[in-house]
Tab-separated table of C-alpha atoms in Angstrom:
chain	number	residue	atom	x	y	z
B	275	MET	CA	46.607	128.446	89.919
B	276	SER	CA	48.373	124.906	90.779
B	277	ILE	CA	47.564	122.531	87.240
B	278	ALA	CA	45.072	120.229	88.298
B	279	LEU	CA	45.856	116.400	86.235
B	280	PHE	CA	43.017	114.644	86.602
B	281	VAL	CA	45.291	111.209	86.219
B	282	SER	CA	47.881	110.444	89.243
B	283	GLU	CA	51.301	109.332	88.769
B	284	GLU	CA	50.235	105.842	90.212
B	285	TYR	CA	47.368	105.334	88.107
B	286	LEU	CA	49.381	106.399	85.322
B	287	LEU	CA	51.774	103.212	86.314
B	288	GLU	CA	49.242	101.163	86.834
B	289	ASN	CA	47.064	101.227	83.594
B	290	SER	CA	49.211	101.685	81.725
B	291	VAL	CA	52.202	99.869	80.146
B	292	ILE	CA	54.314	102.939	81.002
B	293	ASN	CA	57.521	100.994	82.622
B	294	GLU	CA	58.353	102.381	86.381
B	295	ASN	CA	62.060	103.638	85.161
B	296	VAL	CA	60.249	106.562	83.260
B	297	ALA	CA	60.738	109.477	85.278
B	298	TYR	CA	57.086	111.782	86.245
B	299	THR	CA	59.155	114.847	85.600
B	300	GLN	CA	59.225	113.077	81.921
B	301	ILE	CA	55.373	112.591	81.758
B	302	ARG	CA	53.923	115.839	83.467
B	303	PRO	CA	53.895	118.109	81.074
B	304	THR	CA	53.054	116.421	78.285
B	305	LEU	CA	49.593	114.642	80.582
B	306	VAL	CA	48.956	118.573	80.662
B	307	LYS	CA	48.732	119.117	77.372
B	308	VAL	CA	46.776	115.956	77.204
B	309	GLN	CA	44.074	117.154	79.320
B	310	ASP	CA	44.342	120.873	77.295
B	311	MET	CA	44.307	119.443	73.388
B	312	HIS	CA	42.218	116.376	74.354
B	313	ILE	CA	40.296	116.452	77.276
B	314	GLN	CA	39.348	120.395	77.284
B	315	PRO	CA	37.726	119.744	73.486
B	316	ALA	CA	35.561	117.424	74.379
B	317	LEU	CA	34.024	118.609	77.818
B	318	GLY	CA	34.141	122.385	76.463
B	319	SER	CA	36.338	125.024	78.912
B	320	ALA	CA	33.853	125.098	81.138
B	321	LEU	CA	32.799	121.746	83.033
B	322	TYR	CA	36.401	121.411	82.686
B	323	LYS	CA	36.954	124.171	84.474
B	324	GLU	CA	35.111	123.353	86.783
B	325	VAL	CA	36.440	119.419	87.404
B	326	GLN	CA	40.050	121.168	87.856
B	327	ALA	CA	38.222	123.517	90.642
B	328	GLN	CA	37.011	120.449	92.102
B	329	VAL	CA	40.023	117.964	91.840
B	330	VAL	CA	42.660	120.601	93.157
B	331	SER	CA	39.790	121.593	96.064
B	332	GLY	CA	39.451	117.817	96.827
B	333	SER	CA	35.871	118.140	97.022
B	334	VAL	CA	34.842	116.425	93.321
B	335	THR	CA	30.797	115.571	92.961
B	336	ALA	CA	29.913	112.394	92.643
B	337	LEU	CA	29.007	113.265	88.764
B	338	ASN	CA	32.186	114.364	88.306
B	339	THR	CA	33.896	111.209	89.908
B	340	THR	CA	32.082	109.270	87.286
B	341	LEU	CA	32.948	111.734	84.622
B	342	LEU	CA	36.759	111.269	86.416
B	343	GLU	CA	36.948	107.466	87.007
B	344	ASP	CA	35.461	106.004	84.563
B	345	TYR	CA	36.193	108.422	81.787
B	346	ILE	CA	38.119	110.866	81.582
B	347	GLN	CA	41.292	108.950	82.969
B	348	PRO	CA	41.347	105.890	81.014
B	349	ALA	CA	40.646	108.635	78.343
B	350	ILE	CA	43.456	110.811	78.926
B	351	VAL	CA	46.218	107.283	79.116
B	352	GLN	CA	45.363	106.177	75.643
B	353	TRP	CA	46.050	109.608	74.546
B	354	MET	CA	49.388	109.223	76.557
B	355	TYR	CA	50.507	106.332	74.219
B	356	PHE	CA	50.156	108.391	71.624
B	357	GLU	CA	51.661	111.730	72.899
B	358	LEU	CA	54.518	110.137	74.994
B	359	PRO	CA	56.648	108.550	72.421
B	360	MET	CA	58.062	111.534	70.449
B	361	VAL	CA	58.146	113.236	73.933
B	362	LEU	CA	60.051	110.095	75.876
B	363	SER	CA	62.848	109.543	72.550
B	364	PHE	CA	64.298	112.979	72.738
B	365	LYS	CA	65.985	114.391	74.614
B	366	TYR	CA	66.670	118.661	74.647
B	367	MET	CA	70.023	119.349	75.837
B	368	ASN	CA	72.030	122.773	76.045
B	369	LYS	CA	74.270	121.783	72.616
B	370	GLY	CA	70.540	120.779	70.906
B	371	MET	CA	68.397	117.559	70.677
B	372	ASP	CA	69.536	113.525	71.252
B	373	ARG	CA	67.950	110.436	70.460
B	374	ARG	CA	67.411	108.589	73.531
B	375	THR	CA	68.801	105.021	73.341
B	376	SER	CA	69.407	101.249	74.525
B	377	THR	CA	71.650	98.570	74.413
B	378	GLU	CA	68.767	95.966	75.317
B	379	SER	CA	65.402	97.095	72.629
B	380	ASN	CA	66.309	97.638	68.348
B	381	PRO	CA	64.224	100.277	67.507
B	382	MET	CA	61.194	99.648	65.226
B	383	SER	CA	61.103	100.676	61.352
B	384	VAL	CA	59.510	103.803	59.685
B	385	ASP	CA	56.096	101.454	59.017
B	386	GLU	CA	55.728	99.966	62.109
B	387	VAL	CA	55.886	103.812	63.871
B	388	PHE	CA	53.105	104.843	61.484
B	389	GLN	CA	51.269	101.427	61.892
B	390	LEU	CA	51.030	101.689	65.883
B	391	MET	CA	50.257	105.406	65.920
B	392	ASP	CA	47.277	105.108	64.464
B	393	LYS	CA	46.672	102.087	66.256
B	394	VAL	CA	46.422	104.327	69.995
B	395	LYS	CA	45.313	107.534	67.667
B	396	ASN	CA	42.837	105.208	66.794
B	397	ASP	CA	42.128	103.496	70.631
B	398	ALA	CA	42.211	106.738	72.111
B	399	GLU	CA	39.608	108.738	70.048
B	400	TRP	CA	37.171	106.145	71.179
B	401	TYR	CA	38.045	106.601	74.050
B	402	THR	CA	37.342	110.176	74.192
B	403	GLU	CA	34.514	109.337	72.371
B	404	ARG	CA	33.120	107.619	75.525
B	405	ILE	CA	33.721	110.470	76.900
B	406	THR	CA	31.237	112.899	74.521
B	407	ARG	CA	28.351	110.808	74.099
B	408	TYR	CA	28.622	109.515	78.132
B	409	LEU	CA	27.723	113.475	78.134
B	410	GLN	CA	25.465	113.939	75.517
B	411	GLU	CA	23.376	111.482	77.386
B	412	ASN	CA	23.346	112.731	80.632
B	413	HIS	CA	22.785	115.979	79.502
B	414	ALA	CA	20.954	116.942	82.391
B	415	SER	CA	22.694	116.300	85.029
B	416	TYR	CA	25.913	118.311	83.161
B	417	PRO	CA	24.245	122.061	82.713
B	418	LEU	CA	27.909	123.329	81.283
B	419	PHE	CA	28.504	120.825	78.723
B	420	ASP	CA	24.899	120.970	77.482
B	421	ASN	CA	24.540	125.651	77.661
B	422	PRO	CA	28.732	127.094	77.996
B	423	PRO	CA	28.398	131.007	78.972
B	424	THR	CA	29.507	132.977	76.210
B	425	ALA	CA	32.588	134.613	76.065
B	426	ILE	CA	35.073	134.604	73.241
B	427	ASP	CA	37.694	131.949	75.120
B	428	THR	CA	35.154	129.631	75.851
B	429	ILE	CA	35.731	126.221	73.983
B	430	TYR	CA	32.525	124.771	73.590
B	431	PRO	CA	31.864	120.804	73.787
B	432	ASN	CA	33.949	118.881	70.314
B	433	GLY	CA	30.136	116.686	68.760
B	434	SER	CA	32.765	114.302	68.380
B	435	SER	CA	36.101	113.172	68.923
B	436	TYR	CA	36.738	111.247	65.865
B	437	GLU	CA	38.854	112.958	63.243
B	438	THR	CA	39.416	112.199	59.951
B	439	GLY	CA	40.941	113.683	55.881
B	440	MET	CA	39.203	114.272	53.225
B	441	ALA	CA	40.356	113.550	49.419
B	442	LEU	CA	40.091	116.827	47.858
B	443	GLY	CA	41.220	115.837	44.616
B	444	ARG	CA	44.705	116.244	43.766
B	445	ARG	CA	44.561	120.335	42.813
B	446	GLY	CA	42.868	120.438	46.272
B	447	ARG	CA	39.733	120.969	44.687
B	448	PHE	CA	36.047	118.595	44.229
B	449	ARG	CA	36.040	116.392	41.650
B	450	ASP	CA	39.031	118.602	39.446
B	451	PRO	CA	38.839	117.733	35.744
B	452	ILE	CA	42.893	116.489	36.477
B	453	ASP	CA	41.148	113.748	37.864
B	454	PHE	CA	38.784	112.541	35.668
B	455	PRO	CA	40.268	112.830	32.583
B	456	GLU	CA	37.277	110.698	30.385
B	457	LYS	CA	35.454	113.807	31.491
B	458	ARG	CA	37.393	116.769	30.388
B	459	PHE	CA	35.842	119.395	28.150
B	460	TYR	CA	37.840	120.094	24.967
B	461	PRO	CA	36.408	122.557	23.618
B	462	PHE	CA	38.076	122.045	19.603
């Protein structure tokens, strides 16, 4: 079975800051990963497979064309920004991993990298949330989103695309007495 890519090389280069000198063979595996890990949970596996089959056959319905062009493709571009820096920074060789460098640029500091990655992830989650809200608003037009089949390998659509951490205290328990010394109970 051929892998359906929801964005073309041309779309990716025209709608992103990815330089034209980046080989598409380096980008393609990351594109497949982005579709599987970030787009499929937003659509659910049933709708995802339907869109994939239509892209492969070349007969995408008008509804799925709207979904692809207005929602999925912009989200993929943002997730590519999140996933590509690590892929493009290193090269796997027989002797191990090499770090790619350039004579015309300076490396970013670790703080700059973390700030950039946080910003890019927030943007990608926002675009993915647009997919979720569009599908929730138009659930009658997308029955596979609203009523996916029940199977052990079914990925059900996310209710929200935002991810957030949870502070549970120092030891992983909510309101640990060590975190609040004034409320400790001393029996003596």
